[in-house]
């Protein structure tokens, strides 16, 4: 069926470097699925549309193109709201394509008909309907929208009758409005930062989600040469050397957040490289002196007052080649000491910080780690020693439960040679455990840690802090071992840190997925989150 709209869409996806599409099928997208098959693009069946969208976004970011999720109309499309909003706030590139009822159907035919463009338009960078006229240009615009900085979501709807119609040339029905941000000359911006740093006594550099992975070596070299104290937000973990004596910690609402806010308050100048308020759940960024060193607007289009727009790589090359303008007082020793003391806390008992230590001891070099949302996210977000960019994944802008396991699937399919560990609570595991079958079917073995505290412990602690009784947060035990076995994975329950380290070592070498259940008292999160 050459020359159809479905063929045109498949051609453009292949031309954009898309080699895998995630999702769930429906009768209305079968022609498009067949078209992408004939272009050599794999279709990965997931067990839920939202999981497919999350996996696609992570896969696309790692592969350097847009992730693509393809679903049917109605309920299949509506389940995309979670990954689309996550893509928007967490700056992960995602193109979602769903079916919609035939445009030729009677006006009274309202079965599964939803105002999809109205629903998704406000939370995407582009939302449009694919028509025969200009369909190729529209797909190119959608890919460009998803991958342009700040990266994010685009949505296209395709009616079943249009999919088999003959494509026609002409302009796209929905032109993408591209706002080109004017960048300052790298030398001028470097001089501005040098002057501000010379006048500061206690500067602090915080790297955020808007910093591109490829500048990490140059950024680390500059910070080390100038002796600048630094930290990162969770989505930028791995951009900095966390073992450096200059590293202060992870900023943006993780464990020990009061300590990190104390560090910000102790500084007299914050340099925010790619810093985006979407990751910050406090107000310090609005109260302190922050120089926003950005390459693009923030995730929601926000442009902070006085933001300095510059190519990070070009500016860092200038800075790294220059001598520091002065030496600075290190005002952050107490915060580093407090953070390190927590890393070493817990002794030999199963507790949040000691779990991180035990997993890190068992994880091979090159491990990619994802977390779901819950108390464990805060602890791993602060304490996990990410080795490089793209080695640590969490939903932080949206902070949605159900992210960790699909994100691990996307990472493993994008980097099959790397061990991938997903850290979940038992609540998040109950939401997404069905994707273990996807991992088995795709020969993508994962290591899944389930911290079983039988509670939505983060909300439990929040209720108590407000003087409210616990309500709707505790549940019965979920046997993660038996669930794992039901999906064809191995299941292990550990009762000591030594067992946990050995289990991680063994699971990372296994050709099949392994679920490691770690029973823990939720009270042990108290004081950390």
Coordinates of C-alpha atoms in Angstrom, one line a residue:
X1 CA 0.0 0.0 0.0
X2 CA 2.7 2.5 -1.1
X3 CA 2.0 6.1 -1.1
X4 CA -0.5 6.1 1.8
X5 CA -0.3 8.5 4.8
X6 CA 0.8 5.6 7.0
X7 CA 3.7 5.0 4.6
X8 CA 4.6 8.7 4.7
X9 CA 4.6 8.7 8.5
X10 CA 6.7 5.6 8.7
X11 CA 9.2 7.1 6.2
X12 CA 9.6 10.2 8.3
X13 CA 10.1 8.3 11.5
X14 CA 12.8 6.2 9.9
X15 CA 14.5 9.3 8.5
X16 CA 14.5 10.8 12.0
X17 CA 16.5 7.9 13.3
X18 CA 13.6 6.2 15.0
X19 CA 14.3 2.4 15.2
X20 CA 11.8 1.3 17.8
X21 CA 8.2 2.3 18.6
X22 CA 6.5 1.4 21.9
X23 CA 2.8 1.0 22.7
X24 CA -0.3 -1.1 22.6
X25 CA -2.1 -1.7 19.3
X26 CA -5.7 -1.3 18.2
X27 CA -7.6 -1.9 15.0
X28 CA -7.3 1.7 14.0
X29 CA -3.5 1.8 13.9
X30 CA -2.8 -1.5 12.2
X31 CA -1.9 0.0 8.9
X32 CA 0.6 2.3 10.5
X33 CA 2.1 -0.5 12.5
X34 CA 2.6 -2.5 9.3
X35 CA 4.2 0.5 7.6
X36 CA 6.8 0.9 10.3
X37 CA 7.4 -2.8 10.3
X38 CA 8.2 -2.6 6.6
X39 CA 10.7 0.2 7.3
X40 CA 12.6 -2.0 9.8
X41 CA 11.3 -0.2 12.9
X42 CA 10.6 -2.6 15.8
X43 CA 7.2 -2.3 17.6
X44 CA 7.6 -3.1 21.3
X45 CA 4.3 -4.2 22.8
X46 CA 4.1 -3.0 26.4
X47 CA 1.4 -4.0 28.9
X48 CA 0.1 -0.4 29.5
X49 CA 0.1 2.7 27.3
X50 CA 1.6 4.9 30.0
X51 CA 4.5 2.4 30.5
X52 CA 5.1 2.4 26.8
X53 CA 5.3 6.2 26.8
X54 CA 7.7 6.4 29.7
X55 CA 9.9 3.7 28.1
X56 CA 9.9 5.5 24.8
X57 CA 10.9 8.8 26.2
X58 CA 13.9 7.3 28.0
X59 CA 14.8 5.2 25.0
X60 CA 14.7 8.3 22.7
X61 CA 16.8 10.5 25.0
X62 CA 19.5 7.8 25.2
X63 CA 19.5 7.1 21.5
X64 CA 19.6 10.8 20.6
X65 CA 16.3 11.1 18.8
X66 CA 12.7 11.3 19.8
X67 CA 11.0 8.3 21.6
X68 CA 7.8 7.2 19.9
X69 CA 4.7 5.7 21.5
X70 CA 1.8 4.5 19.3
X71 CA -1.6 3.6 20.6
X72 CA -5.2 3.2 19.6
X73 CA -8.0 5.8 20.1
X74 CA -10.1 6.5 23.1
X75 CA -8.8 4.8 26.2
X76 CA -5.5 4.0 24.6
X77 CA -5.0 7.7 23.8
X78 CA -6.2 8.9 27.2
X79 CA -3.6 6.7 28.9
X80 CA -0.9 8.8 27.3
X81 CA -1.5 11.8 29.6
X82 CA 1.0 10.5 32.2
X83 CA 4.0 10.1 29.9
X84 CA 3.2 13.3 28.0
X85 CA 3.1 15.4 31.1
X86 CA 6.2 13.6 32.4
X87 CA 8.0 14.3 29.1
X88 CA 7.1 18.0 29.4
X89 CA 8.3 18.6 33.0
X90 CA 11.2 16.2 32.9
X91 CA 12.5 17.3 29.5
X92 CA 12.5 13.9 27.8
X93 CA 11.8 13.7 24.0
X94 CA 8.5 11.9 23.2
X95 CA 6.3 11.8 20.2
X96 CA 2.9 10.2 20.9
X97 CA 0.7 9.1 18.0
X98 CA -2.7 7.8 18.6
X99 CA -5.7 6.8 16.5
X100 CA -8.9 8.7 16.4
X101 CA -12.4 7.9 14.9
X102 CA -12.7 8.2 11.2
X103 CA -13.4 11.7 10.0
X104 CA -16.0 10.3 7.6
X105 CA -18.1 8.8 10.4
X106 CA -21.5 10.3 11.2
X107 CA -21.6 13.2 13.7
X108 CA -23.7 11.0 16.0
X109 CA -21.0 8.4 16.1
X110 CA -19.5 9.4 19.4
X111 CA -18.2 5.9 20.5
X112 CA -14.6 6.4 21.9
X113 CA -14.5 10.0 20.4
X114 CA -12.6 12.4 22.6
X115 CA -11.4 16.0 22.0
X116 CA -7.8 14.7 22.0
X117 CA -6.2 17.9 20.6
X118 CA -7.9 19.9 23.3
X119 CA -6.8 17.5 26.0
X120 CA -3.1 17.3 24.9
X121 CA -2.6 20.7 23.3
X122 CA -1.9 22.5 26.6
X123 CA 0.7 20.0 27.8
X124 CA 2.6 19.4 24.6
X125 CA 4.9 21.5 22.4
X126 CA 2.9 20.6 19.3
X127 CA -0.5 18.8 19.0
X128 CA -2.0 18.3 15.6
X129 CA -4.1 16.0 13.4
X130 CA -2.3 14.1 10.6
X131 CA -4.1 14.7 7.3
X132 CA -3.1 13.6 3.8
X133 CA -2.0 17.1 2.9
X134 CA 1.3 18.0 4.4
X135 CA 1.6 14.8 6.5
X136 CA 5.3 14.4 5.9
X137 CA 6.1 18.0 6.9
X138 CA 3.9 17.6 10.0
X139 CA 5.8 14.5 11.2
X140 CA 9.1 16.4 10.7
X141 CA 7.8 19.3 12.7
X142 CA 6.6 17.0 15.5
X143 CA 10.0 15.3 15.7
X144 CA 11.7 18.8 15.8
X145 CA 9.4 19.9 18.6
X146 CA 10.1 16.9 20.7
X147 CA 13.9 17.1 20.3
X148 CA 14.4 20.8 20.3
X149 CA 15.6 22.3 23.6
X150 CA 14.0 22.1 26.0
X151 CA 13.1 18.6 24.9
X152 CA 9.5 17.5 25.5
X153 CA 6.3 16.0 24.1
X154 CA 4.5 16.3 20.8
X155 CA 1.2 14.6 19.9
X156 CA -0.3 13.5 16.6
X157 CA -3.7 12.1 16.0
X158 CA -4.4 9.9 13.0
X159 CA -7.8 8.9 11.8
X160 CA -8.2 5.3 10.5
X161 CA -9.5 6.4 7.1
X162 CA -6.7 9.0 6.7
X163 CA -4.1 6.3 7.4
X164 CA -4.9 4.5 4.2
X165 CA -5.6 7.6 2.1
X166 CA -3.1 8.7 -0.5
X167 CA -0.7 11.3 0.8
X168 CA -0.5 14.7 -0.9
X169 CA 2.1 17.4 -0.8
X170 CA 1.6 20.9 0.5
X171 CA 2.2 22.8 3.7
X172 CA 1.6 21.2 7.1
X173 CA -1.8 22.1 8.7
X174 CA -0.1 23.1 11.9
X175 CA 3.1 25.2 11.7
X176 CA 5.5 24.9 14.6
X177 CA 6.3 28.2 16.0
X178 CA 10.0 28.1 16.8
X179 CA 11.3 30.8 19.1
X180 CA 15.0 31.2 18.5
X181 CA 16.7 32.3 21.8
X182 CA 19.5 34.8 21.1
X183 CA 22.7 33.5 22.7
X184 CA 25.3 35.9 24.2
X185 CA 28.8 35.7 22.8
X186 CA 30.7 32.9 24.7
X187 CA 33.6 35.3 25.5
X188 CA 31.3 38.0 26.8
X189 CA 29.3 35.5 28.9
X190 CA 32.6 34.0 30.3
X191 CA 33.8 37.5 31.2
X192 CA 30.4 38.2 32.9
X193 CA 30.6 35.1 35.0
X194 CA 34.3 35.7 35.9
X195 CA 33.5 39.2 37.1
X196 CA 30.6 38.0 39.2
X197 CA 32.7 35.1 40.7
X198 CA 35.5 37.5 41.5
X199 CA 33.1 39.6 43.5
X200 CA 31.7 36.6 45.4
X201 CA 33.0 35.1 48.6
X202 CA 31.1 31.9 48.7
X203 CA 29.9 30.8 45.2
X204 CA 28.0 27.6 44.5
X205 CA 27.6 26.0 41.1
X206 CA 24.4 23.9 40.7
X207 CA 24.0 21.9 37.4
X208 CA 20.4 21.2 36.3
X209 CA 18.4 19.2 33.8
X210 CA 19.1 21.7 31.0
X211 CA 22.8 20.9 30.8
X212 CA 23.6 18.7 27.9
X213 CA 25.4 15.4 28.7
X214 CA 28.2 16.1 26.3
X215 CA 29.5 19.1 28.3
X216 CA 30.0 17.0 31.4
X217 CA 33.8 16.4 31.0
X218 CA 34.5 20.1 30.2
X219 CA 32.3 21.2 33.1
X220 CA 34.1 18.9 35.6
X221 CA 37.5 20.1 34.3
X222 CA 36.5 23.8 34.8
X223 CA 35.1 23.3 38.3
X224 CA 38.2 21.3 39.4
X225 CA 40.6 23.8 37.9
X226 CA 38.9 26.8 39.6
X227 CA 38.1 24.9 42.9
X228 CA 34.4 25.8 42.8
X229 CA 32.0 24.0 45.1
X230 CA 29.3 22.4 43.2
X231 CA 26.2 20.2 43.2
X232 CA 23.5 18.9 40.8
X233 CA 19.8 18.4 40.7
X234 CA 18.5 14.8 40.4
X235 CA 18.0 14.9 36.6
X236 CA 21.6 16.0 36.2
X237 CA 23.1 13.4 38.4
X238 CA 26.2 12.0 36.7
X239 CA 27.1 15.3 35.2
X240 CA 29.5 16.0 38.1
X241 CA 32.2 14.0 39.9
X242 CA 30.3 13.1 43.1
X243 CA 33.4 11.7 44.7
X244 CA 35.2 15.1 44.4
X245 CA 35.8 17.0 47.6
X246 CA 34.2 19.9 45.9
X247 CA 30.8 18.1 45.5
X248 CA 28.3 19.4 48.1
X249 CA 25.3 17.2 47.2
X250 CA 22.1 16.8 45.2
X251 CA 19.7 19.8 45.3
X252 CA 16.0 19.9 44.6
X253 CA 13.9 18.2 47.2
X254 CA 15.8 15.0 47.8
X255 CA 16.8 13.5 51.2
X256 CA 18.7 15.9 53.4
X257 CA 17.0 18.8 51.6
X258 CA 17.2 21.0 54.7
X259 CA 21.0 20.5 54.6
X260 CA 21.1 21.4 50.9
X261 CA 19.0 24.5 51.5
X262 CA 21.4 25.4 54.3
X263 CA 24.2 25.2 51.7
X264 CA 22.3 27.6 49.4
X265 CA 21.7 30.0 52.2
X266 CA 25.4 29.9 53.1
X267 CA 26.4 30.9 49.5
X268 CA 26.4 34.5 48.3
X269 CA 26.1 33.5 44.6
X270 CA 24.5 30.5 42.8
X271 CA 25.5 29.7 39.2
X272 CA 22.8 27.6 37.7
X273 CA 24.0 25.7 34.7
X274 CA 20.9 24.4 33.0
X275 CA 19.1 24.9 36.3
X276 CA 15.3 24.6 35.9
X277 CA 12.9 25.5 38.8
X278 CA 10.8 22.5 37.7
X279 CA 13.1 20.3 39.8
X280 CA 13.0 22.6 42.9
X281 CA 10.1 22.2 45.4
X282 CA 11.3 25.0 47.7
X283 CA 11.5 28.8 47.2
X284 CA 15.2 29.5 47.5
X285 CA 15.7 29.9 43.8
X286 CA 13.4 33.0 44.0
X287 CA 15.0 34.5 47.1
X288 CA 18.7 34.0 46.5
X289 CA 21.1 35.6 44.0
X290 CA 21.0 33.1 41.1
X291 CA 22.7 33.5 37.7
X292 CA 20.7 31.3 35.3
X293 CA 23.2 30.1 32.7
X294 CA 20.9 28.5 30.2
X295 CA 20.9 27.3 26.6
X296 CA 17.1 27.3 26.3
X297 CA 14.0 28.3 28.3
X298 CA 12.9 26.1 31.1
X299 CA 10.6 23.2 30.7
X300 CA 7.3 25.1 30.8
X301 CA 8.7 28.0 28.7
X302 CA 9.6 30.0 31.8
X303 CA 12.5 32.4 31.4
X304 CA 13.9 33.5 34.8
X305 CA 14.7 37.2 35.2
X306 CA 18.2 38.0 34.1
X307 CA 18.8 34.6 32.5
X308 CA 22.1 34.4 30.5
X309 CA 21.5 32.4 27.3
X310 CA 24.8 31.0 25.9
X311 CA 26.2 27.9 24.4
X312 CA 27.5 26.0 27.4
X313 CA 30.3 24.2 25.5
X314 CA 31.7 27.3 23.9
X315 CA 31.6 29.3 27.1
X316 CA 33.1 26.5 29.2
X317 CA 36.0 26.2 26.8
X318 CA 36.8 29.9 27.4
X319 CA 36.5 29.5 31.2
X320 CA 38.5 26.3 31.4
X321 CA 41.4 27.9 29.5
X322 CA 41.6 30.9 31.9
X323 CA 43.0 31.2 35.4
X324 CA 40.5 31.6 38.3
X325 CA 40.0 35.2 39.3
X326 CA 40.6 34.4 43.0
X327 CA 40.3 31.8 45.7
X328 CA 37.1 31.3 47.6
X329 CA 36.1 30.5 51.1
X330 CA 34.8 26.9 51.4
X331 CA 31.6 27.5 53.3
X332 CA 30.1 24.1 52.7
X333 CA 32.2 21.7 54.8
X334 CA 29.5 21.1 57.4
X335 CA 27.0 20.2 54.7
X336 CA 29.4 17.7 53.1
X337 CA 30.2 16.2 56.5
X338 CA 26.5 15.8 57.2
X339 CA 25.8 14.2 53.9
X340 CA 28.8 11.8 54.2
X341 CA 27.7 10.8 57.7
X342 CA 24.3 9.8 56.4
X343 CA 25.9 7.8 53.6
X344 CA 27.8 5.8 56.3
X345 CA 24.8 5.5 58.6
X346 CA 22.7 2.5 59.2
X347 CA 25.5 0.2 60.1
X348 CA 24.8 -3.4 59.2
X349 CA 21.1 -3.1 59.4
X350 CA 18.7 -2.8 56.5
X351 CA 18.0 1.0 56.5
X352 CA 17.6 3.5 53.6
X353 CA 21.2 4.7 53.4
X354 CA 22.7 1.3 54.0
X355 CA 20.5 -0.1 51.2
X356 CA 22.1 2.4 48.8
X357 CA 25.6 1.4 50.0
X358 CA 24.9 -2.3 49.6
X359 CA 23.4 -1.9 46.1
X360 CA 26.3 0.3 45.0
X361 CA 28.8 -2.4 46.3
X362 CA 27.1 -5.0 44.2
X363 CA 26.4 -3.0 41.1
X364 CA 29.0 -3.5 38.3
X365 CA 30.7 -0.5 36.6
X366 CA 28.5 1.1 34.0
X367 CA 25.2 0.3 35.8
X368 CA 22.2 2.5 34.9
X369 CA 19.8 3.0 37.8
X370 CA 16.2 4.2 37.7
X371 CA 13.9 5.0 40.6
X372 CA 10.2 5.2 41.0
X373 CA 8.6 7.8 43.2
X374 CA 8.3 7.5 46.9
X375 CA 10.6 7.8 50.0
X376 CA 13.2 5.6 48.3
X377 CA 13.5 8.1 45.4
X378 CA 14.6 10.8 47.8
X379 CA 17.3 8.7 49.4
X380 CA 18.7 7.3 46.1
X381 CA 18.4 10.7 44.5
X382 CA 20.7 12.1 47.2
X383 CA 23.1 9.3 47.9
X384 CA 23.4 7.1 44.8
X385 CA 26.9 7.7 43.2
X386 CA 26.0 8.2 39.6
X387 CA 29.1 7.7 37.5
X388 CA 28.1 9.5 34.3
X389 CA 25.4 11.4 32.4
X390 CA 22.4 9.2 31.6
X391 CA 23.3 6.7 34.3
X392 CA 20.5 7.9 36.7
X393 CA 16.8 8.3 35.9
X394 CA 13.9 9.5 37.9
X395 CA 10.6 11.4 37.4
X396 CA 11.3 14.7 39.3
X397 CA 9.6 17.5 37.4
X398 CA 6.3 15.5 37.4
X399 CA 7.3 13.1 40.2
X400 CA 4.8 10.4 39.1
X401 CA 4.7 6.9 40.5
X402 CA 4.8 4.3 37.8
X403 CA 8.0 5.7 36.2
X404 CA 10.8 3.5 37.5
X405 CA 10.2 0.1 35.9
X406 CA 9.2 1.4 32.4
X407 CA 12.1 3.8 32.5
X408 CA 14.4 0.8 33.2
X409 CA 12.9 -1.1 30.3
X410 CA 13.6 1.8 27.9
X411 CA 17.1 2.2 29.2
X412 CA 17.9 -1.5 28.8
X413 CA 16.6 -1.6 25.3
X414 CA 18.6 1.5 24.4
X415 CA 21.8 0.2 26.1
X416 CA 21.5 -3.6 26.1
X417 CA 25.2 -4.0 27.1
X418 CA 24.7 -2.1 30.4
X419 CA 23.3 -3.6 33.6
X420 CA 20.1 -1.7 34.6
X421 CA 18.6 -1.6 38.1
X422 CA 15.2 -0.3 38.9
X423 CA 14.5 0.7 42.5
X424 CA 10.8 0.7 43.4
X425 CA 8.6 0.8 46.5
X426 CA 6.0 -2.0 46.8
X427 CA 3.3 0.5 45.9
X428 CA 5.0 1.4 42.6
X429 CA 5.8 -2.2 41.9
X430 CA 2.1 -3.1 42.2
X431 CA 1.4 -0.5 39.5
X432 CA 3.9 -1.7 36.9
X433 CA 5.0 -5.2 37.7
X434 CA 3.3 -6.5 34.5
X435 CA 6.2 -4.9 32.5
X436 CA 8.4 -7.8 33.7
X437 CA 6.7 -9.8 31.0
X438 CA 7.7 -7.2 28.5
X439 CA 11.3 -7.3 29.6
X440 CA 11.3 -11.1 29.4
X441 CA 9.7 -11.1 25.9
X442 CA 12.2 -8.5 24.7
X443 CA 15.2 -10.3 26.2
X444 CA 16.0 -7.2 28.3
X445 CA 16.9 -8.5 31.7
X446 CA 16.4 -6.1 34.6
X447 CA 17.4 -6.0 38.2
X448 CA 14.3 -4.8 40.1
X449 CA 14.7 -3.9 43.8
X450 CA 11.4 -3.7 45.7
X451 CA 11.7 -1.9 49.0
X452 CA 8.7 -3.4 50.8
X453 CA 7.4 -1.3 53.6
X454 CA 3.7 -1.9 53.0
X455 CA 3.0 1.8 52.9
X456 CA 3.0 4.9 50.8
X457 CA 5.5 6.0 53.4
X458 CA 6.2 9.5 51.9
X459 CA 2.6 10.5 52.2
X460 CA 2.3 8.7 55.6
X461 CA 5.1 11.0 57.0
X462 CA 3.5 14.0 55.4
X463 CA 0.2 13.3 57.2
X464 CA 2.0 13.0 60.5
X465 CA 3.9 16.2 59.9
X466 CA 0.5 18.0 59.5
X467 CA -0.9 16.5 62.6
X468 CA -3.3 14.2 60.7
X469 CA -4.0 10.6 61.3
X470 CA -2.8 8.0 58.8
X471 CA -5.5 7.4 56.2
X472 CA -5.3 5.6 52.8
X473 CA -1.6 5.0 52.9
X474 CA -1.0 1.6 54.3
X475 CA -1.8 -1.7 52.6
X476 CA -1.2 -5.5 53.0
X477 CA 1.9 -7.3 52.0
X478 CA 2.6 -7.7 48.2
X479 CA 4.6 -10.9 47.6
X480 CA 7.1 -9.6 45.1
X481 CA 8.9 -12.9 44.8
X482 CA 5.8 -14.8 43.7
X483 CA 4.8 -12.0 41.3
X484 CA 8.2 -12.1 39.8
X485 CA 8.0 -15.9 39.3
X486 CA 4.6 -15.5 37.7
X487 CA 6.1 -13.3 35.0
X488 CA 9.0 -15.6 34.4
X489 CA 11.6 -13.7 36.4
X490 CA 13.6 -14.9 39.4
X491 CA 12.4 -13.7 42.8
X492 CA 14.6 -13.3 45.9
X493 CA 13.9 -12.0 49.3
X494 CA 16.9 -10.7 51.3
X495 CA 17.2 -10.2 55.1
X496 CA 20.6 -8.6 55.4
X497 CA 22.9 -6.2 53.6
X498 CA 25.4 -8.9 52.7
X499 CA 22.6 -10.9 51.0
X500 CA 21.5 -7.8 49.1
X501 CA 25.0 -7.1 47.8
X502 CA 25.4 -10.7 46.7
X503 CA 21.9 -10.8 45.1
X504 CA 22.7 -7.6 43.1
X505 CA 26.0 -9.0 41.9
X506 CA 24.4 -12.2 40.7
X507 CA 21.3 -10.6 39.2
X508 CA 23.4 -8.1 37.2
X509 CA 25.1 -11.1 35.5
X510 CA 21.9 -13.0 34.9
X511 CA 20.3 -13.5 31.5
X512 CA 16.8 -13.1 33.0
X513 CA 15.2 -10.4 35.1
X514 CA 15.5 -10.7 38.9
X515 CA 13.3 -9.1 41.5
X516 CA 14.9 -8.6 44.9
X517 CA 12.4 -7.9 47.7
X518 CA 13.9 -5.9 50.6
X519 CA 11.5 -5.8 53.6
X520 CA 12.0 -2.6 55.6
X521 CA 10.3 -0.7 58.4
X522 CA 8.9 2.6 57.0
X523 CA 9.8 4.4 60.2
X524 CA 13.4 4.3 59.1
X525 CA 12.7 7.0 56.5
X526 CA 11.9 9.4 59.4
X527 CA 14.5 12.2 59.5
X528 CA 15.7 11.6 55.9
X529 CA 12.7 12.7 53.8

